[in-house]
PDB file as gemmi writes it, atoms N, CA and C in Angstrom:
CRYST1    1.000    1.000    1.000  90.00  90.00  90.00 P 1                      
ATOM      1  N   MET A   1       5.288 -10.348   8.083  1.00  0.00           N  
ATOM      2  CA  MET A   1       4.918  -9.141   8.930  1.00  0.00           C  
ATOM      3  C   MET A   1       3.711  -9.571   9.743  1.00  0.00           C  
ATOM      4  N   TRP A   2       2.827 -10.302   9.239  1.00  0.00           N  
ATOM      5  CA  TRP A   2       1.587 -10.746  10.047  1.00  0.00           C  
ATOM      6  C   TRP A   2       2.095 -11.525  11.347  1.00  0.00           C  
ATOM      7  N   SER A   3       3.123 -12.458  11.155  1.00  0.00           N  
ATOM      8  CA  SER A   3       3.525 -13.192  12.283  1.00  0.00           C  
ATOM      9  C   SER A   3       4.064 -12.259  13.327  1.00  0.00           C  
ATOM     10  N   LEU A   4       4.821 -11.256  12.941  1.00  0.00           N  
ATOM     11  CA  LEU A   4       5.434 -10.362  13.927  1.00  0.00           C  
ATOM     12  C   LEU A   4       4.354  -9.615  14.694  1.00  0.00           C  
ATOM     13  N   LEU A   5       3.270  -9.241  13.931  1.00  0.00           N  
ATOM     14  CA  LEU A   5       2.124  -8.525  14.642  1.00  0.00           C  
ATOM     15  C   LEU A   5       1.351  -9.415  15.580  1.00  0.00           C  
ATOM     16  N   GLN A   6       1.286 -10.685  15.222  1.00  0.00           N  
ATOM     17  CA  GLN A   6       0.615 -11.557  16.138  1.00  0.00           C  
ATOM     18  C   GLN A   6       1.401 -11.759  17.462  1.00  0.00           C  
ATOM     19  N   VAL A   7       2.711 -11.770  17.337  1.00  0.00           N  
ATOM     20  CA  VAL A   7       3.564 -11.943  18.541  1.00  0.00           C  
ATOM     21  C   VAL A   7       3.610 -10.736  19.349  1.00  0.00           C  
ATOM     22  N   ARG A   8       3.581  -9.631  18.654  1.00  0.00           N  
ATOM     23  CA  ARG A   8       3.763  -8.263  19.323  1.00  0.00           C  
ATOM     24  C   ARG A   8       2.711  -7.348  18.901  1.00  0.00           C  
ATOM     25  N   PRO A   9       1.420  -7.548  19.391  1.00  0.00           N  
ATOM     26  CA  PRO A   9       0.289  -6.772  18.895  1.00  0.00           C  
ATOM     27  C   PRO A   9       0.409  -5.263  19.342  1.00  0.00           C  
ATOM     28  N   ASN A  10       1.241  -5.024  20.323  1.00  0.00           N  
ATOM     29  CA  ASN A  10       1.430  -3.559  20.875  1.00  0.00           C  
ATOM     30  C   ASN A  10       2.098  -2.755  19.763  1.00  0.00           C  
ATOM     31  N   LEU A  11       2.633  -3.337  18.756  1.00  0.00           N  
ATOM     32  CA  LEU A  11       3.345  -2.550  17.675  1.00  0.00           C  
ATOM     33  C   LEU A  11       2.194  -1.757  16.992  1.00  0.00           C  
ATOM     34  N   LEU A  12       0.996  -2.163  16.919  1.00  0.00           N  
ATOM     35  CA  LEU A  12       0.002  -1.480  16.179  1.00  0.00           C  
ATOM     36  C   LEU A  12      -0.561  -0.333  17.180  1.00  0.00           C  
ATOM     37  N   ARG A  13      -0.395  -0.453  18.404  1.00  0.00           N  
ATOM     38  CA  ARG A  13      -0.887   0.536  19.318  1.00  0.00           C  
ATOM     39  C   ARG A  13       0.098   1.683  19.434  1.00  0.00           C  
ATOM     40  N   SER A  14       1.384   1.462  19.158  1.00  0.00           N  
ATOM     41  CA  SER A  14       2.310   2.549  19.320  1.00  0.00           C  
ATOM     42  C   SER A  14       2.164   3.480  18.124  1.00  0.00           C  
ATOM     43  N   GLY A  15       1.926   4.666  18.341  1.00  0.00           N  
ATOM     44  CA  GLY A  15       1.505   5.705  17.380  1.00  0.00           C  
ATOM     45  C   GLY A  15       2.336   5.717  16.147  1.00  0.00           C  
ATOM     46  N   ALA A  16       3.595   5.833  16.193  1.00  0.00           N  
ATOM     47  CA  ALA A  16       4.413   6.014  14.977  1.00  0.00           C  
ATOM     48  C   ALA A  16       4.415   4.749  14.130  1.00  0.00           C  
ATOM     49  N   ALA A  17       4.582   3.648  14.805  1.00  0.00           N  
ATOM     50  CA  ALA A  17       4.637   2.359  13.887  1.00  0.00           C  
ATOM     51  C   ALA A  17       3.288   2.094  13.285  1.00  0.00           C  
ATOM     52  N   GLY A  18       2.180   2.261  13.990  1.00  0.00           N  
ATOM     53  CA  GLY A  18       0.885   2.016  13.319  1.00  0.00           C  
ATOM     54  C   GLY A  18       0.587   2.926  12.261  1.00  0.00           C  
ATOM     55  N   ARG A  19       0.956   4.209  12.513  1.00  0.00           N  
ATOM     56  CA  ARG A  19       0.704   5.191  11.387  1.00  0.00           C  
ATOM     57  C   ARG A  19       1.592   4.867  10.212  1.00  0.00           C  
ATOM     58  N   ALA A  20       2.840   4.616  10.375  1.00  0.00           N  
ATOM     59  CA  ALA A  20       3.765   4.364   9.267  1.00  0.00           C  
ATOM     60  C   ALA A  20       3.185   3.089   8.438  1.00  0.00           C  
ATOM     61  N   LEU A  21       2.748   2.089   9.145  1.00  0.00           N  
ATOM     62  CA  LEU A  21       2.284   0.868   8.436  1.00  0.00           C  
ATOM     63  C   LEU A  21       0.938   1.149   7.738  1.00  0.00           C  
ATOM     64  N   ARG A  22       0.082   1.880   8.391  1.00  0.00           N  
ATOM     65  CA  ARG A  22      -1.219   2.308   7.766  1.00  0.00           C  
ATOM     66  C   ARG A  22      -0.975   3.155   6.515  1.00  0.00           C  
ATOM     67  N   ASP A  23      -0.076   4.063   6.597  1.00  0.00           N  
ATOM     68  CA  ASP A  23       0.244   4.889   5.455  1.00  0.00           C  
ATOM     69  C   ASP A  23       0.836   4.128   4.235  1.00  0.00           C  
ATOM     70  N   ARG A  24       1.633   3.036   4.565  1.00  0.00           N  
ATOM     71  CA  ARG A  24       2.234   2.285   3.489  1.00  0.00           C  
ATOM     72  C   ARG A  24       1.416   1.170   2.861  1.00  0.00           C  
ATOM     73  N   LEU A  25       0.342   0.715   3.580  1.00  0.00           N  
ATOM     74  CA  LEU A  25      -0.465  -0.414   3.186  1.00  0.00           C  
ATOM     75  C   LEU A  25      -1.107  -0.179   1.889  1.00  0.00           C  
ATOM     76  N   PRO A  26      -1.647   1.051   1.509  1.00  0.00           N  
ATOM     77  CA  PRO A  26      -2.266   1.119   0.149  1.00  0.00           C  
ATOM     78  C   PRO A  26      -1.286   0.937  -1.010  1.00  0.00           C  
ATOM     79  N   VAL A  27      -0.072   1.481  -0.739  1.00  0.00           N  
ATOM     80  CA  VAL A  27       1.053   1.240  -1.752  1.00  0.00           C  
ATOM     81  C   VAL A  27       1.404  -0.169  -1.880  1.00  0.00           C  
ATOM     82  N   MET A  28       1.467  -0.917  -0.786  1.00  0.00           N  
ATOM     83  CA  MET A  28       1.727  -2.399  -0.830  1.00  0.00           C  
ATOM     84  C   MET A  28       0.602  -3.151  -1.473  1.00  0.00           C  
ATOM     85  N   LEU A  29      -0.597  -2.725  -1.214  1.00  0.00           N  
ATOM     86  CA  LEU A  29      -1.703  -3.506  -1.749  1.00  0.00           C  
ATOM     87  C   LEU A  29      -1.903  -3.254  -3.266  1.00  0.00           C  
ATOM     88  N   ASP A  30      -1.364  -2.172  -3.706  1.00  0.00           N  
ATOM     89  CA  ASP A  30      -1.460  -1.879  -5.124  1.00  0.00           C  
ATOM     90  C   ASP A  30      -0.489  -2.633  -5.937  1.00  0.00           C  
ATOM     91  N   SER A  31       0.445  -3.280  -5.354  1.00  0.00           N  
ATOM     92  CA  SER A  31       1.580  -3.938  -6.138  1.00  0.00           C  
ATOM     93  C   SER A  31       1.001  -5.081  -6.873  1.00  0.00           C  
ATOM     94  N   ARG A  32       1.260  -5.252  -8.133  1.00  0.00           N  
ATOM     95  CA  ARG A  32       0.864  -6.300  -8.950  1.00  0.00           C  
ATOM     96  C   ARG A  32       1.596  -7.598  -8.658  1.00  0.00           C  
ATOM     97  N   GLU A  33       2.696  -7.491  -7.980  1.00  0.00           N  
ATOM     98  CA  GLU A  33       3.567  -8.613  -7.735  1.00  0.00           C  
ATOM     99  C   GLU A  33       3.151  -9.369  -6.440  1.00  0.00           C  
ATOM    100  N   LEU A  34       2.073  -8.757  -5.821  1.00  0.00           N  
ATOM    101  CA  LEU A  34       1.576  -9.336  -4.544  1.00  0.00           C  
ATOM    102  C   LEU A  34       0.705 -10.612  -4.757  1.00  0.00           C  
ATOM    103  N   SER A  35       1.077 -11.717  -4.068  1.00  0.00           N  
ATOM    104  CA  SER A  35       0.258 -12.931  -4.163  1.00  0.00           C  
ATOM    105  C   SER A  35      -1.062 -12.736  -3.502  1.00  0.00           C  
ATOM    106  N   ALA A  36      -1.976 -13.667  -3.790  1.00  0.00           N  
ATOM    107  CA  ALA A  36      -3.273 -13.619  -3.099  1.00  0.00           C  
ATOM    108  C   ALA A  36      -3.164 -13.811  -1.576  1.00  0.00           C  
ATOM    109  N   ARG A  37      -2.257 -14.627  -1.233  1.00  0.00           N  
ATOM    110  CA  ARG A  37      -2.007 -14.848   0.273  1.00  0.00           C  
ATOM    111  C   ARG A  37      -1.560 -13.592   0.922  1.00  0.00           C  
ATOM    112  N   GLY A  38      -0.511 -12.939   0.233  1.00  0.00           N  
ATOM    113  CA  GLY A  38       0.080 -11.627   0.689  1.00  0.00           C  
ATOM    114  C   GLY A  38      -1.057 -10.546   0.794  1.00  0.00           C  
ATOM    115  N   ARG A  39      -1.841 -10.517  -0.205  1.00  0.00           N  
ATOM    116  CA  ARG A  39      -3.008  -9.522  -0.208  1.00  0.00           C  
ATOM    117  C   ARG A  39      -3.905  -9.847   1.055  1.00  0.00           C  
ATOM    118  N   ARG A  40      -4.226 -11.031   1.303  1.00  0.00           N  
ATOM    119  CA  ARG A  40      -5.132 -11.321   2.369  1.00  0.00           C  
ATOM    120  C   ARG A  40      -4.535 -10.983   3.700  1.00  0.00           C  
ATOM    121  N   GLU A  41      -3.173 -11.210   3.939  1.00  0.00           N  
ATOM    122  CA  GLU A  41      -2.487 -10.947   5.047  1.00  0.00           C  
ATOM    123  C   GLU A  41      -2.388  -9.410   5.270  1.00  0.00           C  
ATOM    124  N   LEU A  42      -2.128  -8.577   4.273  1.00  0.00           N  
ATOM    125  CA  LEU A  42      -2.196  -7.167   4.310  1.00  0.00           C  
ATOM    126  C   LEU A  42      -3.544  -6.610   4.779  1.00  0.00           C  
ATOM    127  N   GLU A  43      -4.593  -7.303   4.033  1.00  0.00           N  
ATOM    128  CA  GLU A  43      -5.951  -6.758   4.481  1.00  0.00           C  
ATOM    129  C   GLU A  43      -6.212  -7.095   5.914  1.00  0.00           C  
ATOM    130  N   ASN A  44      -5.762  -8.187   6.366  1.00  0.00           N  
ATOM    131  CA  ASN A  44      -5.924  -8.573   7.856  1.00  0.00           C  
ATOM    132  C   ASN A  44      -5.150  -7.553   8.678  1.00  0.00           C  
ATOM    133  N   ILE A  45      -4.028  -7.102   8.284  1.00  0.00           N  
ATOM    134  CA  ILE A  45      -3.212  -6.147   9.053  1.00  0.00           C  
ATOM    135  C   ILE A  45      -3.939  -4.781   8.987  1.00  0.00           C  
ATOM    136  N   ARG A  46      -4.467  -4.432   7.887  1.00  0.00           N  
ATOM    137  CA  ARG A  46      -5.318  -3.176   7.859  1.00  0.00           C  
ATOM    138  C   ARG A  46      -6.521  -3.277   8.794  1.00  0.00           C  
ATOM    139  N   TYR A  47      -7.120  -4.393   8.871  1.00  0.00           N  
ATOM    140  CA  TYR A  47      -8.309  -4.543   9.797  1.00  0.00           C  
ATOM    141  C   TYR A  47      -7.845  -4.479  11.169  1.00  0.00           C  
ATOM    142  N   ALA A  48      -6.650  -5.096  11.520  1.00  0.00           N  
ATOM    143  CA  ALA A  48      -6.132  -5.073  12.844  1.00  0.00           C  
ATOM    144  C   ALA A  48      -5.798  -3.662  13.315  1.00  0.00           C  
ATOM    145  N   ILE A  49      -5.182  -2.846  12.328  1.00  0.00           N  
ATOM    146  CA  ILE A  49      -4.874  -1.541  12.673  1.00  0.00           C  
ATOM    147  C   ILE A  49      -6.177  -0.731  12.988  1.00  0.00           C  
ATOM    148  N   ARG A  50      -7.201  -0.902  12.125  1.00  0.00           N  
ATOM    149  CA  ARG A  50      -8.528  -0.178  12.489  1.00  0.00           C  
ATOM    150  C   ARG A  50      -9.051  -0.599  13.871  1.00  0.00           C  
ATOM    151  N   LEU A  51      -8.905  -1.898  14.258  1.00  0.00           N  
ATOM    152  CA  LEU A  51      -9.388  -2.253  15.573  1.00  0.00           C  
ATOM    153  C   LEU A  51      -8.501  -1.636  16.615  1.00  0.00           C  
ATOM    154  N   ALA A  52      -7.180  -1.530  16.494  1.00  0.00           N  
ATOM    155  CA  ALA A  52      -6.308  -0.976  17.451  1.00  0.00           C  
ATOM    156  C   ALA A  52      -6.570   0.498  17.688  1.00  0.00           C  
ATOM    157  N   GLU A  53      -7.039   1.167  16.607  1.00  0.00           N  
ATOM    158  CA  GLU A  53      -7.287   2.633  16.624  1.00  0.00           C  
ATOM    159  C   GLU A  53      -8.579   2.930  17.221  1.00  0.00           C  
ATOM    160  N   ALA A  54      -9.527   1.982  17.262  1.00  0.00           N  
ATOM    161  CA  ALA A  54     -10.826   2.279  17.721  1.00  0.00           C  
ATOM    162  C   ALA A  54     -10.934   2.463  19.187  1.00  0.00           C  
TER     163      ALA A  54                                                      
END                                                                             
């Protein structure tokens, strides 16, 4: 997912996609099956969404 957002950063600026991803991030981050690398990538995506919304 992070690679896709790096190539297409406008996805975060489109209202529906950014909101949907932002709403699902807490659920994904709560997963016990998530690797440390996956968690870091999701945290980076969360930060990128915050920057795009500012």
